[in-house]
Coordinates of C-alpha atoms and ligand atoms in Angstrom, one line a residue:
M1 CA 141.4 100.9 180.2
F2 CA 139.9 97.7 179.8
N3 CA 136.6 99.6 180.5
F4 CA 137.8 101.8 177.2
F5 CA 138.2 98.9 174.9
K6 CA 135.2 97.9 176.7
R7 CA 133.0 100.9 176.0
R8 CA 134.4 101.6 172.4
Y9 CA 134.0 98.4 171.4
K10 CA 130.2 98.5 172.5
R11 CA 130.2 101.1 170.6
I12 CA 131.5 99.9 167.1
I13 CA 129.0 97.0 168.0
A14 CA 126.0 99.2 168.2
D15 CA 126.7 101.2 164.8
I16 CA 126.9 97.7 163.2
E17 CA 123.8 96.5 164.6
I18 CA 122.2 100.5 163.6
L19 CA 124.3 99.8 159.7
N20 CA 122.7 96.3 159.7
K21 CA 118.7 97.4 160.5
V22 CA 119.1 100.5 159.0
P23 CA 116.3 99.1 155.6
M24 CA 118.9 100.2 152.6
E25 CA 122.2 98.6 151.1
I26 CA 125.0 99.6 152.8
A27 CA 128.7 98.2 152.2
I28 CA 132.2 99.6 152.7
Y29 CA 135.2 99.3 150.3
D30 CA 138.8 100.0 150.3
L31 CA 140.8 101.9 148.0
Q32 CA 141.0 98.8 146.1
G33 CA 137.3 98.1 145.8
R34 CA 137.5 95.0 148.8
Y35 CA 134.5 94.6 150.7
Q36 CA 135.0 95.6 154.4
F37 CA 131.8 95.2 155.3
V38 CA 128.1 94.4 154.1
N39 CA 125.0 94.8 155.9
E40 CA 122.6 92.3 156.3
H41 CA 120.3 94.2 153.8
Y42 CA 123.4 93.7 151.5
L43 CA 123.3 90.6 151.9
P44 CA 121.0 88.5 153.9
D45 CA 123.1 85.4 153.6
R46 CA 125.8 85.8 156.9
T47 CA 128.1 83.1 156.0
M48 CA 128.2 84.5 152.7
A49 CA 129.0 88.0 153.7
R50 CA 131.8 86.5 156.0
A51 CA 133.3 84.9 152.6
I52 CA 133.0 88.1 150.6
I53 CA 134.7 90.3 153.1
G54 CA 138.6 91.4 151.5
K55 CA 137.4 90.7 148.0
D56 CA 136.1 92.4 145.0
D57 CA 132.8 92.4 143.1
L58 CA 133.8 89.9 141.0
Y59 CA 133.8 87.5 143.5
Y60 CA 130.8 88.7 144.6
F61 CA 128.6 88.7 141.9
T62 CA 129.8 85.2 140.6
V63 CA 129.2 83.6 143.9
A64 CA 125.7 85.5 144.1
G65 CA 125.0 84.0 140.7
I66 CA 124.8 87.8 139.0
Y67 CA 126.2 87.6 135.3
E68 CA 129.8 89.3 136.0
E69 CA 128.7 92.2 133.5
C70 CA 126.7 93.5 135.5
A71 CA 129.7 94.3 137.5
G72 CA 131.0 97.1 134.7
E73 CA 128.9 99.8 135.5
R74 CA 129.5 99.5 139.2
K75 CA 133.3 99.5 138.8
H76 CA 133.1 102.8 136.3
Q77 CA 131.3 104.4 139.3
F78 CA 133.4 103.6 142.1
E79 CA 136.5 105.1 140.1
R80 CA 134.5 108.1 139.1
A81 CA 133.5 108.8 142.5
L82 CA 137.0 108.5 143.4
A83 CA 138.3 110.6 140.0
E84 CA 135.9 113.2 141.0
R85 CA 135.8 113.2 144.9
K86 CA 132.4 113.5 145.1
I87 CA 129.2 111.0 145.6
T88 CA 128.1 109.6 142.1
R89 CA 124.2 108.4 141.9
F90 CA 123.2 105.6 138.9
T91 CA 120.5 103.0 138.7
E92 CA 122.5 99.8 138.5
R93 CA 120.7 96.3 136.6
L94 CA 121.7 93.0 138.2
E95 CA 120.6 90.1 136.2
Y96 CA 120.3 86.4 137.8
K97 CA 121.9 83.6 136.0
N98 CA 119.4 80.6 137.1
T99 CA 116.4 82.8 137.6
G100 CA 117.1 85.1 135.0
K101 CA 114.9 87.2 137.4
V102 CA 116.3 91.4 137.0
L103 CA 116.4 93.6 139.7
Y104 CA 117.1 97.3 139.5
Y105 CA 119.1 99.2 142.1
K106 CA 119.3 102.9 143.0
R107 CA 122.8 103.2 144.0
F108 CA 124.5 105.6 146.0
F109 CA 128.9 106.1 146.0
Q110 CA 130.1 108.5 148.6
P111 CA 133.6 108.7 149.7
M112 CA 135.0 108.3 153.0
Y113 CA 137.6 110.5 154.5
S114 CA 140.8 110.7 156.7
R115 CA 140.0 112.6 160.1
N116 CA 141.4 116.0 158.5
G117 CA 139.1 115.4 155.4
K118 CA 141.8 115.3 153.2
K119 CA 142.5 112.0 152.4
I120 CA 140.1 109.4 150.8
T121 CA 140.3 106.2 153.2
G122 CA 137.6 104.5 151.2
M123 CA 134.0 104.2 149.6
S124 CA 130.8 103.9 151.2
V125 CA 128.0 102.4 148.6
F126 CA 124.5 102.2 149.6
G127 CA 121.6 100.4 147.1
S128 CA 117.5 100.4 147.8
N129 CA 115.8 98.4 145.7
I130 CA 113.3 99.9 142.8
T131 CA 112.8 97.0 141.1
A132 CA 109.1 97.3 141.6
I133 CA 109.2 101.2 140.4
I134 CA 111.1 100.4 137.5
L135 CA 108.6 97.9 136.7
A136 CA 105.9 100.4 136.9
Q137 CA 107.3 103.1 135.0
K138 CA 108.5 100.4 132.1
E139 CA 104.9 99.2 132.1
L140 CA 103.1 102.2 132.1
K141 CA 105.8 103.2 129.0
Y142 CA 104.4 100.3 127.6
L143 CA 101.0 100.5 127.9
A144 CA 101.6 104.3 126.7
Y145 CA 103.1 103.3 123.0
H146 CA 101.0 99.6 122.7
D147 CA 98.2 98.8 121.7
K148 CA 95.7 97.0 124.7
L149 CA 93.9 94.4 122.0
T150 CA 97.1 92.8 120.1
G151 CA 99.7 93.7 122.3
L152 CA 101.0 96.2 118.3
R153 CA 102.6 99.4 119.3
N154 CA 100.3 102.0 118.9
R155 CA 99.8 105.4 116.8
D156 CA 101.9 107.5 119.7
A157 CA 105.1 104.8 119.3
F158 CA 104.1 104.8 114.9
N159 CA 104.3 108.8 115.2
E160 CA 107.7 109.0 117.3
M161 CA 109.1 106.1 115.6
L162 CA 108.7 106.9 112.4
D163 CA 110.2 110.7 113.2
Q164 CA 112.5 109.0 114.6
I165 CA 113.4 106.3 111.5
I166 CA 113.2 109.8 109.1
L167 CA 115.8 111.7 111.0
D168 CA 118.1 108.3 110.8
A169 CA 117.9 108.5 107.0
E170 CA 118.2 111.5 106.5
R171 CA 121.6 111.5 108.2
D172 CA 122.6 107.9 105.8
T173 CA 123.1 108.5 102.5
N174 CA 122.7 104.5 101.2
G175 CA 120.0 105.6 98.6
R176 CA 117.7 102.8 101.2
Q177 CA 114.4 103.5 100.7
I178 CA 111.4 103.6 103.8
A179 CA 108.1 102.2 103.1
I180 CA 105.2 102.6 104.6
L181 CA 102.1 100.2 104.4
Y182 CA 98.8 101.8 105.2
L183 CA 96.4 98.6 105.5
D184 CA 92.5 99.2 106.3
L185 CA 91.1 95.8 106.4
D186 CA 87.8 95.0 104.0
N187 CA 85.0 94.2 104.9
F188 CA 85.5 94.1 109.2
K189 CA 82.5 95.9 109.8
L190 CA 81.0 93.6 108.7
V191 CA 82.1 90.8 110.8
N192 CA 81.6 93.1 113.7
D193 CA 78.0 93.8 112.9
S194 CA 77.5 89.8 111.7
L195 CA 79.2 88.4 114.2
G196 CA 79.4 90.7 117.5
H197 CA 82.3 92.6 119.0
D198 CA 84.0 89.9 120.8
I199 CA 84.6 88.0 117.4
G200 CA 85.7 91.3 115.3
D201 CA 88.1 91.7 118.7
K202 CA 90.0 88.1 118.2
L203 CA 89.7 88.3 114.8
L204 CA 91.6 91.7 115.0
K205 CA 94.0 89.6 117.3
E206 CA 94.6 87.3 115.1
V207 CA 95.5 89.5 111.8
S208 CA 97.8 91.1 114.2
E209 CA 100.0 87.5 115.1
R210 CA 99.8 87.3 111.4
M211 CA 101.4 90.1 110.2
E212 CA 103.7 89.6 112.9
A213 CA 104.4 86.3 111.3
T214 CA 104.8 87.6 107.8
L215 CA 106.9 90.3 108.0
R216 CA 111.0 90.6 108.7
K217 CA 112.3 90.8 112.0
N218 CA 113.5 94.5 110.7
D219 CA 109.8 95.6 110.2
L220 CA 107.9 97.4 112.6
N221 CA 103.8 96.8 113.2
F222 CA 101.5 98.9 114.5
R223 CA 97.3 98.9 115.0
L224 CA 96.3 102.8 114.8
G225 CA 93.1 102.2 116.0
G226 CA 89.4 100.1 114.5
D227 CA 90.9 98.0 111.3
E228 CA 93.5 100.0 110.6
F229 CA 97.6 99.1 110.7
V230 CA 100.6 100.0 109.6
C231 CA 104.0 98.7 108.7
I232 CA 107.1 100.6 108.1
A233 CA 109.7 98.6 106.1
K234 CA 112.8 99.8 106.0
G235 CA 116.0 99.3 103.9
I236 CA 113.9 99.0 100.9
A237 CA 116.0 98.8 97.3
S238 CA 112.6 99.0 95.6
D239 CA 109.4 100.0 94.9
Y240 CA 108.9 96.0 93.7
Q241 CA 110.5 95.1 96.9
A242 CA 107.6 97.2 98.7
G243 CA 105.4 95.3 96.5
I244 CA 106.2 91.9 97.8
I245 CA 105.8 92.9 101.3
A246 CA 102.0 94.0 100.6
E247 CA 101.7 91.3 98.4
K248 CA 102.6 88.7 101.4
L249 CA 100.4 90.7 104.0
I250 CA 97.5 90.2 101.6
K251 CA 98.4 86.3 101.1
S252 CA 98.2 85.8 104.8
I253 CA 95.7 88.2 105.9
S254 CA 92.8 87.1 103.4
S255 CA 93.1 83.8 104.3
P256 CA 90.2 82.2 106.4
Y257 CA 90.1 82.7 109.7
N258 CA 88.4 80.0 112.4
I259 CA 87.6 82.0 115.4
M260 CA 84.9 80.4 118.5
G261 CA 83.5 78.2 115.1
H262 CA 82.9 80.9 112.5
H263 CA 84.0 80.4 109.6
I264 CA 85.2 83.9 107.9
N265 CA 86.4 83.8 104.8
Y266 CA 85.5 87.2 103.2
L267 CA 88.2 88.9 105.3
S268 CA 90.9 91.0 103.1
V269 CA 92.7 94.4 103.4
S270 CA 93.5 96.9 100.7
I271 CA 97.4 98.3 101.2
G272 CA 98.3 101.8 100.1
I273 CA 102.3 102.5 100.2
S274 CA 104.2 105.8 100.1
L275 CA 108.4 105.7 100.0
F276 CA 110.5 108.2 101.8
P277 CA 112.2 110.1 100.4
N278 CA 110.4 109.7 97.0
D279 CA 106.8 110.6 98.1
G280 CA 107.4 112.4 101.4
D281 CA 110.1 113.9 103.4
N282 CA 107.9 114.2 106.7
R283 CA 105.5 112.4 108.4
E284 CA 102.7 113.8 107.7
T285 CA 103.1 113.7 103.8
L286 CA 104.2 110.1 104.3
V287 CA 100.7 108.9 105.7
K288 CA 98.7 111.4 104.3
N289 CA 100.1 110.0 101.0
A290 CA 99.9 106.3 101.6
D291 CA 96.3 107.0 103.1
I292 CA 95.3 108.2 99.4
A293 CA 96.9 105.6 97.9
M294 CA 94.8 103.1 100.1
Y295 CA 91.8 104.6 99.5
H296 CA 92.5 103.5 95.4
A297 CA 93.2 100.7 96.3
K298 CA 89.7 100.1 97.9
K299 CA 88.3 101.6 95.3
S300 CA 89.7 99.6 92.7
G301 CA 87.9 96.4 94.1
K302 CA 89.8 96.2 97.0
D303 CA 92.1 92.8 98.2
N304 CA 94.6 95.2 96.6
Y305 CA 97.9 96.9 97.3
H306 CA 98.4 100.4 95.1
F307 CA 101.6 103.0 94.8
H308 CA 101.1 106.6 95.5
S309 CA 103.2 107.1 93.0
D310 CA 100.7 105.8 90.7
T311 CA 97.7 107.6 92.0
G312 CA 98.7 111.0 90.2
R313 CA 97.9 109.4 86.8
V314 CA 95.9 112.6 86.0
K315 CA 98.6 115.0 86.0
S316 CA 97.6 118.5 88.1
D317 CA 98.1 119.7 84.7
D318 CA 95.1 118.0 83.4
R319 CA 93.1 118.6 86.6
L320 CA 93.4 122.2 86.1
K321 CA 92.8 122.4 82.4
M322 CA 89.2 120.3 83.5
E323 CA 88.4 122.7 86.0
K324 CA 88.9 125.1 84.2
N325 CA 86.8 124.1 81.0
L326 CA 84.1 122.6 83.3
R327 CA 83.9 126.8 84.7
E328 CA 83.8 128.3 81.8
L329 CA 81.0 125.3 80.1
I330 CA 79.1 126.4 83.3
K331 CA 79.9 130.5 82.6
S332 CA 79.0 129.9 78.5
K333 CA 75.5 128.0 79.8
Q334 CA 76.1 126.1 76.8
F335 CA 75.4 122.3 78.5
D336 CA 74.2 120.6 75.7
Q337 CA 77.1 121.2 73.6
Q338 CA 79.6 118.9 75.7
L339 CA 77.2 117.5 78.3
K340 CA 75.3 114.2 77.5
L341 CA 73.2 111.7 79.3
V342 CA 73.3 107.9 78.7
Y343 CA 70.8 105.4 80.4
Q344 CA 71.6 101.8 81.2
P345 CA 68.5 99.8 82.5
I346 CA 68.0 98.2 86.1
V347 CA 65.8 94.9 85.7
E348 CA 63.9 92.3 87.7
D349 CA 64.7 88.4 87.2
I350 CA 60.7 87.6 86.6
G351 CA 61.4 84.0 85.5
D352 CA 61.9 81.6 82.6
N353 CA 64.8 84.5 81.8
K354 CA 63.2 86.9 81.7
Y355 CA 64.1 90.4 82.9
K356 CA 61.9 93.1 83.2
I357 CA 63.1 97.2 82.8
I358 CA 62.0 98.2 86.4
G359 CA 64.0 101.4 86.0
F360 CA 67.2 103.0 84.7
E361 CA 69.9 105.1 85.6
S362 CA 71.0 108.2 83.9
L363 CA 74.9 108.6 83.9
L364 CA 76.6 111.4 82.5
R365 CA 79.1 112.3 79.7
W366 CA 81.6 115.1 78.8
N367 CA 83.3 115.3 75.9
S368 CA 85.3 118.8 76.6
S369 CA 86.2 120.5 73.3
E370 CA 89.8 120.9 74.3
L371 CA 90.8 118.0 76.1
G372 CA 87.9 115.5 74.6
N373 CA 86.0 112.6 76.2
I374 CA 86.8 112.3 80.1
P375 CA 85.4 109.9 82.1
P376 CA 82.7 110.6 84.9
D377 CA 85.1 109.2 87.7
I378 CA 87.7 111.6 86.6
F379 CA 85.6 115.1 86.0
I380 CA 83.0 114.7 88.5
P381 CA 85.2 114.3 91.7
I382 CA 86.9 118.0 90.5
A383 CA 83.2 119.5 89.6
E384 CA 82.3 118.3 93.7
K385 CA 86.1 119.8 94.7
H386 CA 85.0 122.9 93.5
N387 CA 81.7 122.7 93.9
L388 CA 80.9 122.8 90.2
I389 CA 78.6 119.7 90.4
Q390 CA 75.7 121.7 92.2
K391 CA 75.2 123.4 88.7
I392 CA 75.9 120.3 87.0
G393 CA 73.9 118.1 88.9
D394 CA 71.1 120.4 88.0
W395 CA 71.4 119.6 84.2
V396 CA 71.5 116.4 85.3
L397 CA 68.5 115.7 87.0
Q398 CA 66.4 118.4 84.5
N399 CA 67.8 116.5 81.3
S400 CA 67.0 113.0 83.3
C401 CA 63.5 113.8 84.6
I402 CA 62.9 115.5 81.3
Q403 CA 63.8 112.4 79.0
Y404 CA 61.8 110.2 81.7
K405 CA 58.9 111.6 80.9
R406 CA 59.0 111.8 77.3
I407 CA 59.8 108.1 77.5
T408 CA 57.4 106.8 79.5
D409 CA 54.4 108.6 78.1
K410 CA 55.5 107.6 74.6
Y411 CA 56.0 103.5 75.9
K412 CA 53.5 103.5 78.3
I413 CA 55.5 101.2 81.0
P414 CA 55.9 101.8 84.9
L415 CA 59.8 102.5 85.0
Y416 CA 61.6 104.7 87.4
I417 CA 64.6 106.9 86.8
S418 CA 67.5 106.7 88.4
V419 CA 69.9 109.9 89.0
N420 CA 73.4 110.1 90.8
F421 CA 73.3 113.0 93.1
S422 CA 76.4 114.5 95.1
A423 CA 76.3 114.6 98.7
K424 CA 77.4 118.5 98.0
Q425 CA 74.7 119.1 95.9
L426 CA 72.4 118.6 99.4
F427 CA 74.3 121.0 101.5
S428 CA 72.0 123.8 100.0
T429 CA 68.2 125.1 101.9
I430 CA 66.9 124.9 98.4
V431 CA 67.2 121.8 97.2
V432 CA 64.2 120.0 97.7
D433 CA 62.0 122.7 96.7
K434 CA 64.3 122.7 93.6
I435 CA 63.8 119.0 92.8
N436 CA 60.0 119.6 94.1
A437 CA 59.0 122.0 91.7
L438 CA 60.7 120.2 88.7
L439 CA 58.6 117.1 89.3
K440 CA 55.4 118.9 90.0
K441 CA 56.0 120.6 86.5
L442 CA 57.1 117.7 84.5
N443 CA 54.0 115.6 86.3
I444 CA 56.2 112.6 87.8
K445 CA 55.2 111.2 90.4
P446 CA 57.9 110.9 93.6
E447 CA 58.1 107.5 94.0
N448 CA 59.4 107.3 90.1
L449 CA 62.2 109.6 91.0
Q450 CA 65.3 107.6 92.8
L451 CA 68.4 109.6 93.9
E452 CA 71.7 107.6 94.3
L453 CA 74.0 108.8 96.6
T454 CA 77.4 106.5 98.1
E455 CA 77.9 105.6 101.8
T456 CA 80.0 108.4 102.2
S457 CA 77.1 111.0 101.5
F458 CA 75.1 109.8 104.4
L459 CA 78.3 110.5 107.0
S460 CA 78.4 113.9 106.1
S461 CA 78.9 116.2 108.5
E462 CA 76.8 118.3 107.0
P463 CA 73.3 118.9 109.1
Q464 CA 71.3 119.8 106.2
V465 CA 72.6 116.6 103.8
N466 CA 70.4 114.4 106.2
Q467 CA 67.9 116.6 106.7
N468 CA 67.5 116.9 103.2
L469 CA 68.0 113.5 102.6
R470 CA 65.0 112.9 105.0
T471 CA 62.1 115.5 103.6
L472 CA 63.0 113.6 100.3
Q473 CA 61.9 110.3 101.7
K474 CA 59.2 111.7 103.6
M475 CA 58.0 113.1 99.5
G476 CA 58.3 109.9 98.3
I477 CA 61.5 110.0 96.3
K478 CA 63.3 106.6 96.4
I479 CA 66.9 107.5 97.7
A480 CA 69.4 104.6 97.2
I481 CA 73.0 103.8 98.4
D482 CA 75.3 103.5 95.2
D483 CA 78.8 101.4 95.1
F484 CA 77.2 99.9 98.4
G485 CA 80.6 98.3 100.1
I486 CA 83.1 100.0 99.1
G487 CA 82.5 103.2 101.9
F488 CA 83.6 102.7 105.4
A489 CA 79.9 103.1 106.7
S490 CA 78.5 100.2 109.5
L491 CA 75.8 98.2 108.6
V492 CA 74.5 99.2 111.9
Y493 CA 74.5 102.9 111.5
L494 CA 73.0 102.1 107.8
Q495 CA 70.1 100.8 109.7
K496 CA 69.2 104.9 110.5
V497 CA 69.9 106.4 107.0
P498 CA 67.0 107.7 104.7
A499 CA 67.5 104.9 102.2
S500 CA 65.3 102.1 100.6
T501 CA 67.8 100.8 98.7
I502 CA 71.4 99.0 98.2
K503 CA 73.6 98.8 94.7
I504 CA 75.7 95.9 95.5
D505 CA 79.0 97.6 94.2
K506 CA 80.3 96.4 91.1
S507 CA 83.2 94.9 92.0
F508 CA 81.3 92.6 94.6
T509 CA 79.3 91.8 92.0
Q510 CA 82.1 90.7 89.6
K511 CA 84.1 88.6 92.4
V512 CA 81.5 86.5 92.6
N513 CA 83.0 83.9 90.6
N514 CA 86.4 84.4 91.9
S515 CA 86.0 82.5 95.2
E516 CA 84.1 80.9 97.6
Q517 CA 85.1 83.8 99.4
H518 CA 83.7 86.6 97.8
Q519 CA 80.9 84.4 97.1
D520 CA 80.2 84.6 101.0
L521 CA 80.9 88.3 101.4
V522 CA 78.2 89.0 98.6
K523 CA 76.0 86.2 100.5
S524 CA 76.5 88.2 103.6
I525 CA 75.9 91.5 101.8
I526 CA 72.5 89.9 100.8
E527 CA 71.5 88.8 104.0
M528 CA 72.1 91.8 105.9
G529 CA 70.5 94.8 103.0
K530 CA 67.2 92.3 103.5
N531 CA 67.8 91.9 107.1
L532 CA 67.4 96.2 107.0
N533 CA 64.5 95.8 104.8
K534 CA 66.3 97.1 101.8
N535 CA 65.4 96.6 97.9
I536 CA 68.6 95.1 96.0
I537 CA 70.3 95.9 93.3
A538 CA 73.8 94.2 91.9
E539 CA 75.6 96.2 89.4
G540 CA 78.0 96.0 86.7
V541 CA 76.7 92.0 86.2
E542 CA 78.3 90.8 83.1
K543 CA 78.0 87.2 83.9
T544 CA 75.3 84.6 83.4
E545 CA 77.3 83.0 86.5
Q546 CA 77.2 86.0 88.5
V547 CA 73.1 85.9 87.8
Q548 CA 72.8 82.6 89.1
F549 CA 74.7 83.3 92.1
L550 CA 72.8 86.4 93.0
K551 CA 69.0 84.8 91.9
S552 CA 70.4 81.5 94.6
H553 CA 70.7 84.5 97.4
K554 CA 67.2 85.9 96.9
C555 CA 69.1 88.9 95.0
I556 CA 66.7 89.5 91.5
K557 CA 67.4 93.0 90.5
Y558 CA 70.6 93.7 88.4
Q559 CA 72.3 96.3 86.1
G560 CA 75.4 95.7 84.2
Y561 CA 76.5 94.6 80.5
L562 CA 74.8 91.1 80.7
F563 CA 71.9 93.1 80.2
S564 CA 72.7 96.3 78.3
K565 CA 75.7 99.3 78.4
P566 CA 74.7 102.6 79.5
L567 CA 73.2 103.6 75.7
P568 CA 72.6 107.0 74.0
I569 CA 68.7 107.4 74.7
K570 CA 68.2 106.7 71.0
E571 CA 69.4 102.9 71.5
F572 CA 68.2 103.1 74.8
E573 CA 64.7 103.7 73.0
K574 CA 65.0 100.6 70.6
I575 CA 65.1 98.3 73.6
L576 CA 62.3 99.5 74.7
E577 CA 60.4 99.1 71.3
K578 CA 62.1 95.6 71.4
K579 CA 59.9 95.0 74.3
T580 CA 57.5 91.8 74.7
E581 CA 55.3 93.0 77.9
N582 CA 58.2 95.4 78.9
H583 CA 61.0 92.8 79.5
Y584 CA 64.2 91.7 77.8
E585 CA 64.7 87.7 77.5
I586 CA 67.9 86.0 78.0
N587 CA 68.9 82.5 77.5
L588 CA 71.0 81.9 80.3
E589 CA 71.7 78.6 79.7
A590 CA 73.2 80.0 75.4
D591 CA 75.3 82.0 77.2
Ligands
LIG601 P1 78.1 104.3 89.1 O1 77.4 105.7 89.8 O2 78.4 103.2 90.3 O3 77.6 103.7 87.9 C1 77.9 103.1 87.4 C2 79.4 103.0 86.4 O4 79.8 101.1 86.2 C3 79.2 103.3 85.1 O5 79.9 103.7 84.7 C4 78.8 102.1 84.3 O6 78.8 102.7 83.3 C5 79.0 101.2 85.0 N1 78.8 99.7 84.5 C6 77.6 99.6 84.2 N2 77.2 98.1 83.7 C7 79.1 97.3 84.2 C8 79.2 95.9 84.2 O7 78.8 95.6 83.9 N3 80.7 96.0 84.0 C9 81.6 97.3 84.4 N4 82.6 97.0 84.4 N5 80.7 98.6 84.2 C10 79.2 99.0 84.2 P2 80.7 104.9 84.3 O8 79.2 105.8 83.6 O9 82.1 105.7 84.3 O10 80.3 106.3 85.4 C11 80.8 106.3 86.6 C12 80.5 106.9 87.7 O11 80.6 108.1 88.1 C13 79.5 106.4 88.6 O12 79.4 105.2 88.9 C14 79.0 107.3 89.0 O13 79.5 107.4 90.6 C15 79.3 108.9 88.4 N6 78.7 109.8 87.4 C16 77.9 109.2 86.7 N7 77.1 110.1 86.2 C17 76.8 111.0 87.5 C18 76.1 112.1 87.5 O14 75.6 112.5 86.8 N8 76.0 112.9 88.8 C19 77.5 112.4 89.2 N9 76.8 112.7 90.5 N10 77.8 111.1 89.3 C20 77.9 110.5 87.9
LIG602 CA1 75.4 105.2 90.3
LIG603 CA1 77.1 102.5 91.1

């Protein structure tokens, strides 16, 4: 008898030894959820292990210093296993009061049965610590949805979250809107190019911190890549409210930065806003529209915001009419009846308040018989879009050259003519020959013709464009980058493009009297241009202070209303007639 007990006791001891050594947490509850057994892995502190026998989880969680709420899930799973009479699996999260430490466990509840297998006599629980796995998963998820540099959410997160927000909003009919604010930093490339990528990265980090600090708790910020950010603001009552958010962002992001000793005061931001549901009922449309609005903000001088709803000022009806009218005009070949060129002088400071005319730019005017006068920045993009610009451009080039030839022969002054050219005109393989033939026919030296193309034209993916530009440059024709600063080309890239002249966009020139910030920016553009060995012309000069500023930074070529508005040929000739040794005289003091 004694031997039997000894053997049985030994077996129990051996079983417990095994249970203790299993590298897994094991415990046994009775049907009321009171501990009957816990192994060493479950509770290495054996005194505490003995103390919890006969007690429930609430007691255990209290003595172990785990938040009591964490016991809720376990209770629920315990009851489920009992009711369903089968094994249940779940992930448990335990948070410790003192340290704030959080651990994750994979747990199983396995009901224990009587010998005949009918009655449940207790509950065994098994658990393993999976904290490392969960944290790794969280980290992976974090990395997949966050931008490494700034810590903001990334494009994937934006796509997923916006889709979800739209879904939620469709169900919710409180009449509130969602604003998508699309941010693109102004002049960021200049920072990268002039101060290096390290400073650029630090700057992006600070921009994201400022965004986070500026916005309300419920607004979401994302970095889409490069210097593009987006903010989703929910519960917007009116456009006005979205405008206020944009203003706050502009104010905060456009304030000066001090990064590793570099004072940067010319960074600003252009924001485009689209609103759900008015500007689109799906992500793609909302994003596209916010992007278009952002581009308009850039075009209208940067450091600015623009609503998509304001973008379609030229209604699509009018666009259609314009397209139709332009087609008819081209078909009729009666360009002279509706198209006209005006000319604006380009001058150079030659000291003593004297400004010599060195060339002039021809600018197109369209007086449509049906629609009246239409500004070129409205109809030219339409002509470009529908491939009508080629024929119109031919007419412009030919007439500009004819007038140029006539004027220079008549007044005997060395001038050049500058003609706006659209990238689409350079798609053709015969454009170079056409220009060559025209110059030969009129006996104009190639170096007296300058073609103005916008920054984006140089970035055209059409290989023919670049090839043509290089051939034209080899022939001696001058190429200028128009509206410099507005586009998105990096200065490093511009170093490689075949252009000898930079025309600083009028929005920059006009801002130099606004703030020191803009002065620094224009100064940097001039310096960069000089470093790239480019000839620099400031456009849109309207005030003498602008000239003074530009001059003090060695930019001495100008174009703008201060000298002359674009004029019809007769009036332009009057200026040339009044010339004293080919120059204007403008008294800066008296202005
Ligand atoms: P752009 O090439 O930048 O031309 C300069 C524009 O600035 C002209 O507007 C001119 O009138 C205006 N401007 C000149 N000085 C000042 C100033 O001091 N202050 C202000 N506020 N503005 C000044 P415009 O003539 O309305 O032309 C607008 C744009 O249309 C041009 O910008 C150019 O991109 C395009 N364009 C004009 N003619 C042609 C053309 O024949 N072919 C092509 N492809 N584009 C053209
Ligand atoms: Ca131009
Ligand atoms: Ca321009």
